[in-house]
mmCIF file of C-alpha atoms in Angstrom:
data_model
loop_
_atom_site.group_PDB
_atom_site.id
_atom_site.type_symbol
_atom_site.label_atom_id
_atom_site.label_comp_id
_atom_site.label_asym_id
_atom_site.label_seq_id
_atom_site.Cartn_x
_atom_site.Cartn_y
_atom_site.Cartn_z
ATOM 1 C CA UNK A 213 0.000 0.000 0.000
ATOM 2 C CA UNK A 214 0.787 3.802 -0.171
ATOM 3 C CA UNK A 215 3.595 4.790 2.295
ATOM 4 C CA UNK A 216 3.723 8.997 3.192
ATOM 5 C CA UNK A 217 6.122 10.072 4.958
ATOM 6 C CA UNK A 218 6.455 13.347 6.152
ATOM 7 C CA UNK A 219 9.021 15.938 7.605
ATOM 8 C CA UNK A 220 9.546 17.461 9.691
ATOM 9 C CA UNK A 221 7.707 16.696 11.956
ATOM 10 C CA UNK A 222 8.118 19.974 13.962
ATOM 11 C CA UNK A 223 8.972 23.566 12.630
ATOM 12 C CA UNK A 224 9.433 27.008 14.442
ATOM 13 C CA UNK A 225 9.355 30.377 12.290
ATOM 14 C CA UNK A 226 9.619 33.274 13.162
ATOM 15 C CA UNK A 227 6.667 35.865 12.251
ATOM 16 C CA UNK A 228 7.205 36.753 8.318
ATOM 17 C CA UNK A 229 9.677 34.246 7.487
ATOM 18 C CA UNK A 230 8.924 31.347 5.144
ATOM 19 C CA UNK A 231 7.644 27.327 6.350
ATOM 20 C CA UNK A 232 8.528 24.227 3.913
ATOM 21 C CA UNK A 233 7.006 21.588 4.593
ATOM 22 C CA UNK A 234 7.916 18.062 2.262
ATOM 23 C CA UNK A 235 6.306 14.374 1.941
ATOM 24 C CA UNK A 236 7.547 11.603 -0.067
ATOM 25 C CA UNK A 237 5.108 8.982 -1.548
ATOM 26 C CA UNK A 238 5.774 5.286 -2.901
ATOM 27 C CA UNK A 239 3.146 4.566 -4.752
ATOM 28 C CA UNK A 240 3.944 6.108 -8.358
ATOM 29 C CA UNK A 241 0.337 5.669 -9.168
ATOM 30 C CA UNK A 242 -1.051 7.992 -6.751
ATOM 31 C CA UNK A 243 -2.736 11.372 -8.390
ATOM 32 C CA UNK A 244 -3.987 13.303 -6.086
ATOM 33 C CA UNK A 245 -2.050 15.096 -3.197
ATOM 34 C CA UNK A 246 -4.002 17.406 -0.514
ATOM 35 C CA UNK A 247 -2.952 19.385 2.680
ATOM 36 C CA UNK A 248 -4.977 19.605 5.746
ATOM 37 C CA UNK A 249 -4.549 21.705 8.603
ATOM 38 C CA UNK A 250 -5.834 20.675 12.036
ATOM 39 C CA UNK A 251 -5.403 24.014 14.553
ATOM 40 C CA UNK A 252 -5.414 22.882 18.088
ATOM 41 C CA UNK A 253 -8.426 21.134 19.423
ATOM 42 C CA UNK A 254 -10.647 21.557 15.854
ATOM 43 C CA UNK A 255 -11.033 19.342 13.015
ATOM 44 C CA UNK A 256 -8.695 18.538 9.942
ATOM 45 C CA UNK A 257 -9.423 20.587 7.019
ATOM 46 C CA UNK A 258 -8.046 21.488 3.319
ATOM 47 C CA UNK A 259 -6.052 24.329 2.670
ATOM 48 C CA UNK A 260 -5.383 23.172 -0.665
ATOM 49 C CA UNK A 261 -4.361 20.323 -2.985
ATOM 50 C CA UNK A 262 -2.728 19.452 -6.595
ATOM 51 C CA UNK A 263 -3.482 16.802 -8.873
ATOM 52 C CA UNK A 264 -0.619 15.276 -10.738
ATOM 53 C CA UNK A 265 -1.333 16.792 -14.029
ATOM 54 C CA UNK A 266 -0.070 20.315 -12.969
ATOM 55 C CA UNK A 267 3.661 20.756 -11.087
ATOM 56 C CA UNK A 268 2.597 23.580 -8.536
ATOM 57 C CA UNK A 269 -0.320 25.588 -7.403
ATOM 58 C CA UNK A 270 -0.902 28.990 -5.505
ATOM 59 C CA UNK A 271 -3.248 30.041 -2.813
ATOM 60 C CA UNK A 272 -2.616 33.236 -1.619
ATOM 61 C CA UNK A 273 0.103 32.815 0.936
ATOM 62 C CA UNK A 274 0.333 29.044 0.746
ATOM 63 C CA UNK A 275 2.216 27.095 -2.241
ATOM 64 C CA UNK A 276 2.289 23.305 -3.382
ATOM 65 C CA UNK A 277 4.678 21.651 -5.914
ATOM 66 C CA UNK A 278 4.682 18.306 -7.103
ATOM 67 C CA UNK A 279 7.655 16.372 -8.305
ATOM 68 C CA UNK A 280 6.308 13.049 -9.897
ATOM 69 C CA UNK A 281 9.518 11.558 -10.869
ATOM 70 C CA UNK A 282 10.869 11.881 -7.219
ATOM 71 C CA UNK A 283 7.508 10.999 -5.521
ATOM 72 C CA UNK A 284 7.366 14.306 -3.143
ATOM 73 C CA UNK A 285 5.750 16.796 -2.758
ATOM 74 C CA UNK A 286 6.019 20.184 -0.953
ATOM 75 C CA UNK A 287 4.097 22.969 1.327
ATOM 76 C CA UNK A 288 5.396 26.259 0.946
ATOM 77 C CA UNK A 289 3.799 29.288 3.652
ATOM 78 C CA UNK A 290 5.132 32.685 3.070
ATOM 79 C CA UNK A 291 4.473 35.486 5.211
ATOM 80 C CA UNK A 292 3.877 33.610 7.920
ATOM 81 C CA UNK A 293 1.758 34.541 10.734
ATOM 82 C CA UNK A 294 0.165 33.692 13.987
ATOM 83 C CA UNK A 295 -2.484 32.034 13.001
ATOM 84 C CA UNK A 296 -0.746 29.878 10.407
ATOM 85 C CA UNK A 297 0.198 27.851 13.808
ATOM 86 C CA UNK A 298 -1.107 24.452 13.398
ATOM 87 C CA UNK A 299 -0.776 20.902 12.426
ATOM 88 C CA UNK A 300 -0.133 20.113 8.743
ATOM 89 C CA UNK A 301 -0.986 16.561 7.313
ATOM 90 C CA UNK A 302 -0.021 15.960 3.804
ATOM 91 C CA UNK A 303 -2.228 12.619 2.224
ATOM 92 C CA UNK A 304 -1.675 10.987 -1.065
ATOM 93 C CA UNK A 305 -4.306 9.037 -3.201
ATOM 94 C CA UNK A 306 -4.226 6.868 -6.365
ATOM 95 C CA UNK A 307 -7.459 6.839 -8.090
ATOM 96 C CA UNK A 308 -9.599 5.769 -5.195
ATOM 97 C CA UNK A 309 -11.010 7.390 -2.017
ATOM 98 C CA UNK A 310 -8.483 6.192 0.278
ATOM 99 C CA UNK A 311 -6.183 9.007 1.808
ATOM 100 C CA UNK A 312 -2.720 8.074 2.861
ATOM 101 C CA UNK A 313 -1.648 10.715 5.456
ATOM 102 C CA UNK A 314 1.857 11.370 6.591
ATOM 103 C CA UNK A 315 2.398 12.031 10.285
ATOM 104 C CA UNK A 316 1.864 15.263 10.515
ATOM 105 C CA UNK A 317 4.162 18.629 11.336
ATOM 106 C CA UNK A 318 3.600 21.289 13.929
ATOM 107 C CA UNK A 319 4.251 24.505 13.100
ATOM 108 C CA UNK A 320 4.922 27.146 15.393
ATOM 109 C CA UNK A 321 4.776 30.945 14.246
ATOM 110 C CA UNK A 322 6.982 33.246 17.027
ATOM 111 C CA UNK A 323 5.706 36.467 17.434
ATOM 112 C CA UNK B 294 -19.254 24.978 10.815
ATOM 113 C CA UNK B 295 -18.320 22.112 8.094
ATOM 114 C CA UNK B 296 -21.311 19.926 8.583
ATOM 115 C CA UNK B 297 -20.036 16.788 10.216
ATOM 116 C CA UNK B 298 -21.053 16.190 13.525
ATOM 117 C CA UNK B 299 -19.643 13.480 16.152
ATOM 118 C CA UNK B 300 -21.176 12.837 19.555
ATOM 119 C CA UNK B 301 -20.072 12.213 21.914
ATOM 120 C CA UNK B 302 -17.024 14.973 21.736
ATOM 121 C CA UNK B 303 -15.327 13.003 25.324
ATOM 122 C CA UNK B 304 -15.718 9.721 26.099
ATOM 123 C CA UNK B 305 -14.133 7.800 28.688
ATOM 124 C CA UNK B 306 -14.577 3.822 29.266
ATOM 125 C CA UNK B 307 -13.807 0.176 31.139
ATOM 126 C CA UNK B 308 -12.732 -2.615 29.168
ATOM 127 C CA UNK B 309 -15.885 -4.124 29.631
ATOM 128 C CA UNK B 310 -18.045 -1.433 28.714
ATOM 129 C CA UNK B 311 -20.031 -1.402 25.207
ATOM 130 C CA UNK B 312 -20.291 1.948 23.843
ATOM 131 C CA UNK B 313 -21.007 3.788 20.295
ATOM 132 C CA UNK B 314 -19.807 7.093 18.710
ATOM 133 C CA UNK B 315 -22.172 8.706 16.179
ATOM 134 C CA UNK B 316 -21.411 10.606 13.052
ATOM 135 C CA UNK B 317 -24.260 12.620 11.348
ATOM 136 C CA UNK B 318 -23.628 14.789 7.630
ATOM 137 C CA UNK B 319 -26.326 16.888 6.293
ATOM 138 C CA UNK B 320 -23.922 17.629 3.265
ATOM 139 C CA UNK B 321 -25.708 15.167 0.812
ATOM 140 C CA UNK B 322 -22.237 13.499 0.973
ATOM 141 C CA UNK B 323 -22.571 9.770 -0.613
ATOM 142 C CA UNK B 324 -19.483 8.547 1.295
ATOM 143 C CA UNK B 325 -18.196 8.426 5.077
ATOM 144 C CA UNK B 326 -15.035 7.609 6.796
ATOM 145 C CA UNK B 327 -13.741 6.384 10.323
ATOM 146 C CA UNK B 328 -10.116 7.518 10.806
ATOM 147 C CA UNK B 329 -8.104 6.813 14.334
ATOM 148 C CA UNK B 330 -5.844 9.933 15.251
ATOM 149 C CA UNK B 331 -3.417 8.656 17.606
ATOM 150 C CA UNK B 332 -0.652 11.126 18.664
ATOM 151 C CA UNK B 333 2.565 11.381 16.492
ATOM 152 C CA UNK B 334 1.312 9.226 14.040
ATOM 153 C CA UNK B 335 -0.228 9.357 10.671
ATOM 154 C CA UNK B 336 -4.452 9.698 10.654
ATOM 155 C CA UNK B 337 -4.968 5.875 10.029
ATOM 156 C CA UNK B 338 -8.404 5.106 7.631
ATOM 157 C CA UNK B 339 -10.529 2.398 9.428
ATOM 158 C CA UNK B 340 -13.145 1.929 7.619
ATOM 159 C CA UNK B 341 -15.230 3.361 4.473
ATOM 160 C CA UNK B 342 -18.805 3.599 3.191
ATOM 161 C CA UNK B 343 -19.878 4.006 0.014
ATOM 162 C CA UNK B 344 -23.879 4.622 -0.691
ATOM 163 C CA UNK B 345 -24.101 2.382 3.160
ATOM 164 C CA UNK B 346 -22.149 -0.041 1.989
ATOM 165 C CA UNK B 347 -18.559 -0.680 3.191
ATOM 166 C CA UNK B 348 -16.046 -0.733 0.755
ATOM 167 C CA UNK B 349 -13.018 -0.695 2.601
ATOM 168 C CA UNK B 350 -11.715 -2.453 6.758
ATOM 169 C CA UNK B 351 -8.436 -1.521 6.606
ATOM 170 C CA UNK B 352 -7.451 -4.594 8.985
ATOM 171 C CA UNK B 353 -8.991 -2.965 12.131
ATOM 172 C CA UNK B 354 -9.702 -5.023 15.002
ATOM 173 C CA UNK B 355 -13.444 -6.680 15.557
ATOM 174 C CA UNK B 356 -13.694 -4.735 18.716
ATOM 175 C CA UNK B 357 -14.517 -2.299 16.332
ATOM 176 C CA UNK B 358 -17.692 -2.454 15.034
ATOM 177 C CA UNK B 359 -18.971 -0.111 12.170
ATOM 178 C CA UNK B 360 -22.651 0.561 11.353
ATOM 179 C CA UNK B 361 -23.769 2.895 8.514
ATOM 180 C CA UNK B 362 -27.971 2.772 8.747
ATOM 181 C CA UNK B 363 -27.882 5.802 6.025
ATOM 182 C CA UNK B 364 -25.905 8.312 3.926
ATOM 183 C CA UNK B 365 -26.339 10.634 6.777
ATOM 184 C CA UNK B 366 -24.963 8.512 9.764
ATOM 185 C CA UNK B 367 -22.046 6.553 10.795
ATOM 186 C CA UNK B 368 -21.696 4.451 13.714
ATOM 187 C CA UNK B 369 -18.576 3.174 15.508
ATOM 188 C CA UNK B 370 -19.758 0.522 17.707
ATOM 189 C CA UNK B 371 -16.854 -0.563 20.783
ATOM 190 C CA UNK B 372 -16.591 -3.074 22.480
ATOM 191 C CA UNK B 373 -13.649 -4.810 24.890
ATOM 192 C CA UNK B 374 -11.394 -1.888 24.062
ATOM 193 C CA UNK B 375 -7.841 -1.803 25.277
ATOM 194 C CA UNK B 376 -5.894 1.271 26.770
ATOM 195 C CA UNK B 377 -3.862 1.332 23.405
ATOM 196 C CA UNK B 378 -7.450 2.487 21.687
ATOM 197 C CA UNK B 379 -6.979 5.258 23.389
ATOM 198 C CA UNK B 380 -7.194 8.203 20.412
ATOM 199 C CA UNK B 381 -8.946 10.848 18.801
ATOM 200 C CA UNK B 382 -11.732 9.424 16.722
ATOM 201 C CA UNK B 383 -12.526 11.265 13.101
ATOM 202 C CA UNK B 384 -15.142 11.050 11.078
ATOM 203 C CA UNK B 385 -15.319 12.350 7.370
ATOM 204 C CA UNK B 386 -16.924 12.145 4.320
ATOM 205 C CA UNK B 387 -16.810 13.379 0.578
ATOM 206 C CA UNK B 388 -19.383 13.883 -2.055
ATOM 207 C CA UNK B 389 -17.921 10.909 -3.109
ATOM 208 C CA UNK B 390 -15.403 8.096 -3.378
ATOM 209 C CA UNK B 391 -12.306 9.422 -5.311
ATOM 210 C CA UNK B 392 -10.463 13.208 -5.559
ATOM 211 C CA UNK B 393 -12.915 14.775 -3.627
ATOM 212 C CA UNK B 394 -12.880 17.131 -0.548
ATOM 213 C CA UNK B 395 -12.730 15.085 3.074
ATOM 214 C CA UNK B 396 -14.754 16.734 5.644
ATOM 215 C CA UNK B 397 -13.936 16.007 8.839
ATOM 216 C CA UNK B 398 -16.139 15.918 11.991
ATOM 217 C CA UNK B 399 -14.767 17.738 15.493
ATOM 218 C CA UNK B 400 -13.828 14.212 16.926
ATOM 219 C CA UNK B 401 -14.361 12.509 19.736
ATOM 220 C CA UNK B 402 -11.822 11.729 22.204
ATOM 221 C CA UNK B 403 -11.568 8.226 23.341
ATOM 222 C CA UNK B 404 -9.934 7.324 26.686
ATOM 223 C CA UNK B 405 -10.311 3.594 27.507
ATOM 224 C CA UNK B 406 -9.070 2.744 31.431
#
């Protein structure tokens, strides 16, 4: 089955810098790549996600890129602040509803 | 406020006891998930429904026992539970099976003594 791993698995920025967050897949089939974020005590949800057809997409402040030939795949926040402090879950999928997620990072944003 | 509702949000519970967690969606969502969020570790998929049927027991213990009555509601029947099933519970579910949105329910904490 799919194996995501993800790193790191903790990350402290200060205010305005820059957070990179990377996952590598093994399953070469898989297509579809989200990110959730899970703030402290609330539920998981999508920030955003990339199918394997394009090689990045842009969200405001947040940033993914794919690299299909070396199976990973990257978060990029700029800008960050405050309440970008969270937990960040990357998943990967191959054609089928089942979600492989990676172990999660926790970023911290210092003030 | 993403739609997905668990109850109950804490629950605490012997070895012995027989409990169930409840998942409701009034999304019109066709499919519904039971993950196990333990900490420092990936969200693991338990099991999935499709249209009430399950598609998918990712190798999850009998103990665990789930019930899906309608599109709207998931249940997560427990029984002779062991410390180590101690976790944050998640439910989910997507329009449908495939590269659509997850949306996750608030969880309910699970502390078996």
């Amino acid at each position: 089955g799919e194996n995501v791993e993800q790193h790191p698995s903790t990350l402290s920025v200060q205010e305005g810098d820059s957070a990179v967050i990377k996952c590598t897949y093994s399953d070469s089939a898989s297509n579809y790549f989200p990110w959730y974020k899970q703030e402290l005590g609330k539920r998981p949800q999508l920030i955003i996600d990339i199918r394997s057809n394009v090689g990045e997409k842009k969200d405001q402040r947040i940033a993914v890129t794919l690299n299909k030939t070396a199976k990973h795949f990257s978060l990029h926040i700029t800008e960050t602040q405050p309440e970008d402090s969270a937990v960040y879950f990357c998943a990967a999928s191959a054609n089928d509803y089942k979600l492989s997620f990676g172990a999660g990072t926790t970023v911290t944003v210092r003030a | 406020e993403t739609g997905v509702t668990q109850t109950p949000r804490h629950l605490v519970m012997g070895m012995t006891n027989k409990k169930s967690l409840k998942c409701e969606q009034h999304l019109g969502h066709n499919a519904m998930y039971w993950y196990k969020q333990s900490a420092k570790k990936p969200l693991e998929l338990m099991f999935v429904y499709n249209f009430k049927e399950q598609t998918e027991n990712n190798s999850v213990p009998s103990r665990f026992s789930p019930e899906c009555p309608n599109s709207s509601h998931l249940f997560l029947h427990l029984h002779t539970l062991q410390p180590e099933d101690s976790a944050l519970y998640l439910c989910a579910s997507s329009q449908d099976t495939g590269w659509t949105e997850a949306f996750f329910g608030q969880g309910t904490r699970l502390t078996v003594v």
